[in-house]
mmCIF file of C-alpha atoms in Angstrom:
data_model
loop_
_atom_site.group_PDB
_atom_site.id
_atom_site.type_symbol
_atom_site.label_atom_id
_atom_site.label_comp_id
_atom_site.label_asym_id
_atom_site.label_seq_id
_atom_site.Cartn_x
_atom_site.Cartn_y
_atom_site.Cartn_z
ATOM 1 C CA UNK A 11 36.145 49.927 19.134
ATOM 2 C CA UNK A 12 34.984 53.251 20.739
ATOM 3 C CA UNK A 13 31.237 53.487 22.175
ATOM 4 C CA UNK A 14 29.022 56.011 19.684
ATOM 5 C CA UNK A 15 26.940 58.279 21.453
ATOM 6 C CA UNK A 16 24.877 58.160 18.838
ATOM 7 C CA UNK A 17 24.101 54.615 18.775
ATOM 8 C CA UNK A 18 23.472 54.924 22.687
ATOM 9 C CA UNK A 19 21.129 57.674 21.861
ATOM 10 C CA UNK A 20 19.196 55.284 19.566
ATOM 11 C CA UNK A 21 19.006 52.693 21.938
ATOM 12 C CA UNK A 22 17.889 54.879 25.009
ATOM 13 C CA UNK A 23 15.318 56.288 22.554
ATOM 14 C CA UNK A 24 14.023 53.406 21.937
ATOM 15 C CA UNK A 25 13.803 52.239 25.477
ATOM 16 C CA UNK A 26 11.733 55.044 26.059
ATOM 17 C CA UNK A 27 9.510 54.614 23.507
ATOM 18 C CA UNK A 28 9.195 51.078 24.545
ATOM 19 C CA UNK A 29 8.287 51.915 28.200
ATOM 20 C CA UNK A 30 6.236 54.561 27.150
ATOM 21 C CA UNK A 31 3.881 52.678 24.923
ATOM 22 C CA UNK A 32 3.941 49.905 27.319
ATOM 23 C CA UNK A 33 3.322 52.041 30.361
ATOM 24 C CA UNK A 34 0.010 53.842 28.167
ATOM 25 C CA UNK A 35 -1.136 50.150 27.574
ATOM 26 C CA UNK A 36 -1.734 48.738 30.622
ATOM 27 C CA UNK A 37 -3.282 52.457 31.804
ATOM 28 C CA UNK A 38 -5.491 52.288 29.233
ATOM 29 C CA UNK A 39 -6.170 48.562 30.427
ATOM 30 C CA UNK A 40 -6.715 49.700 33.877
ATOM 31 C CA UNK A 41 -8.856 52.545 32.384
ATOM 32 C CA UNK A 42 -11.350 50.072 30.463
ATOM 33 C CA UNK A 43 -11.006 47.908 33.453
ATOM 34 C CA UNK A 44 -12.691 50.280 35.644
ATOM 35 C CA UNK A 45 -15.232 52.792 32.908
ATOM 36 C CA UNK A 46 -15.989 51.012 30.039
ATOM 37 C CA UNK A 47 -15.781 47.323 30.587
ATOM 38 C CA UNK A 48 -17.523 46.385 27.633
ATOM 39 C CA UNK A 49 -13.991 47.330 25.267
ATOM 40 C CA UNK A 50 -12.408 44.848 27.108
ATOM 41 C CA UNK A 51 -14.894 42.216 26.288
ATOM 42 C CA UNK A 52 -15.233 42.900 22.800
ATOM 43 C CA UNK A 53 -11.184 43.480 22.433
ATOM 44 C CA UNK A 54 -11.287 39.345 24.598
ATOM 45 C CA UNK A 55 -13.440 37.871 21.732
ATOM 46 C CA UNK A 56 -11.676 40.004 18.877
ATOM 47 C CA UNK A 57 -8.726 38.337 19.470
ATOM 48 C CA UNK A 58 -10.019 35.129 20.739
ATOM 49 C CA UNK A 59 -11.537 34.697 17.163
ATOM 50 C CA UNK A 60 -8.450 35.893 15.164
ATOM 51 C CA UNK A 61 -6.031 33.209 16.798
ATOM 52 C CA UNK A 62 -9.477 30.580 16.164
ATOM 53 C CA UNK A 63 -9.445 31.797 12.862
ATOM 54 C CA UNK A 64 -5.021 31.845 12.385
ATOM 55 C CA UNK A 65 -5.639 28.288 13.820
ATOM 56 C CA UNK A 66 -7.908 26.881 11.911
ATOM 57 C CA UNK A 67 -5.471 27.228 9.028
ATOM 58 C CA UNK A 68 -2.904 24.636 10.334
ATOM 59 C CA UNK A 69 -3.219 21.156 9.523
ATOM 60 C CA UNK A 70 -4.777 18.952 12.531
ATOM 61 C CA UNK A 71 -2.485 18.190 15.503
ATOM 62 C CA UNK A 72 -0.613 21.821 15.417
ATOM 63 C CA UNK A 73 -3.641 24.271 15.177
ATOM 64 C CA UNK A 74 -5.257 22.377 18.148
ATOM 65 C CA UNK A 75 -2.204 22.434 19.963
ATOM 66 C CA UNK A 76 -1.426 26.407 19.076
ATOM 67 C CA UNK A 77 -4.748 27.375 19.887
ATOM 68 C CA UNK A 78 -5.146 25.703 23.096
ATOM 69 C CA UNK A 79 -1.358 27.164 24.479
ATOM 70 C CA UNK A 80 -2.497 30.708 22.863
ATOM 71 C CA UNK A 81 -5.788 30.149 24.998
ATOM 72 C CA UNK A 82 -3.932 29.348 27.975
ATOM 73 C CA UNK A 83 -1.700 32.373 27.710
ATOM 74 C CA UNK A 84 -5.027 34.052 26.823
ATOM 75 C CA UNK A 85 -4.784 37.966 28.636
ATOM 76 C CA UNK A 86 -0.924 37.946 27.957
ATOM 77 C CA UNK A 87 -1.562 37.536 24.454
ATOM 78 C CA UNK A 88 -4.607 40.100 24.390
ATOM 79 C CA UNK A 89 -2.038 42.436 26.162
ATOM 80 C CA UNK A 90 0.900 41.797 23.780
ATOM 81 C CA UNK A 91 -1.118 42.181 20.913
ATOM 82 C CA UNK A 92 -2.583 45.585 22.167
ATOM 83 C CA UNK A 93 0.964 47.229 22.358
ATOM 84 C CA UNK A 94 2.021 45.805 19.164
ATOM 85 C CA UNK A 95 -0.592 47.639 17.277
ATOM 86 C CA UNK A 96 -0.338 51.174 19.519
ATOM 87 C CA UNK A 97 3.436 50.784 18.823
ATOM 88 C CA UNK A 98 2.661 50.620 14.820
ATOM 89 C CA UNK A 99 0.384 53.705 15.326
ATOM 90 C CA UNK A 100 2.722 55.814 17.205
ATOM 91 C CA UNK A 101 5.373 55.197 14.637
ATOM 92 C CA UNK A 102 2.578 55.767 11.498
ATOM 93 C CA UNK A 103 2.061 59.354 13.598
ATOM 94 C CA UNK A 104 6.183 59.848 14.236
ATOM 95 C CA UNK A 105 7.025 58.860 10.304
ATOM 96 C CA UNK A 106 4.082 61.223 9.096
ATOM 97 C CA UNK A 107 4.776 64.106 11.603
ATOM 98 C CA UNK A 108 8.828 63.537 10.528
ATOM 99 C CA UNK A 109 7.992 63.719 6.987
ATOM 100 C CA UNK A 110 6.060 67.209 7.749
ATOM 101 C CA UNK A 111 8.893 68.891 9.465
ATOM 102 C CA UNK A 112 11.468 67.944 6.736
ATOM 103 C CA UNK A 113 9.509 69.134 3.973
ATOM 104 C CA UNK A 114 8.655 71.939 5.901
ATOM 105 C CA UNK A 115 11.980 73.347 6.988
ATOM 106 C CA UNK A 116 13.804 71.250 4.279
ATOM 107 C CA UNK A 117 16.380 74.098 2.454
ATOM 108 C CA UNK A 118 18.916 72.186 -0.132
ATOM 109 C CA UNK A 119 22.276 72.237 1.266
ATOM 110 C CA UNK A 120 25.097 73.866 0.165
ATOM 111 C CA UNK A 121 23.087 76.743 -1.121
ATOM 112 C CA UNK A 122 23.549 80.461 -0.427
ATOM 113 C CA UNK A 123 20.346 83.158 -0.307
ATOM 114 C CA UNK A 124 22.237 86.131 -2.577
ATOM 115 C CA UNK A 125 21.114 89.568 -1.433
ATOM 116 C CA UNK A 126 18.760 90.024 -4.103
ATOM 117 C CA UNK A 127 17.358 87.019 -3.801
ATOM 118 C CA UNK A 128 16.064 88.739 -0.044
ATOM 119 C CA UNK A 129 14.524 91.206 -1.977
ATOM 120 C CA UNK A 130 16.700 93.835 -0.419
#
């Protein structure tokens, strides 16, 4: 089986994007850290609540048990969650801004512009 150079393409792509969203993350982290504080407190008890609230809907033992290892693993998860949802964004913005540049330079193929169809 012969290596694609496509498929090693993909896969450095989406390295990068990775990394990059990643890397734009924990800057932004650093960022709030430092300026604005007060997102980071409100993003601790947004998720703080949702994994109370994801909890809550497990039968005794295991949402007790979830919720306390979540806690534990508390800024990980705050973190985690963070990139997940600028990583759906940036694709939303990639798929939309792909979608533009098809339709806007999309010409059927196959077909031939006849001179008079130039208006020449």
């Amino acid at each position: 089986m012969e290596p694609s150079w496509n498929s090693t393409k993909g896969r450095l792509r989406s390295h990068i994007f990775r990394a990059w969203t990643a890397c734009v993350v924990l800057g932004g982290y650093v960022y709030a850290w430092v300026y604005v504080p007060e997102v980071l407190t409100w993003w601790k008890r947004t998720t703080t609540k949702a994994i109370e609230a994801g909890c809550d809907m497990l039968p005794y033992p295991w949402g007790d048990r979830i919720e306390a290892t979540l806690g534990n693993f508390g800024l990980w998860v705050q973190i985690t969650l963070a990139i997940i949802g600028f990583r759906f964004l940036m694709w939303l913005v990639i798929v939309a801004l792909r979608r533009i540049w098809t339709a806007h330079n999309h010409r059927p193929s196959g077909s031939l512009r006849l001179p008079q169809e130039d208006g020449r």
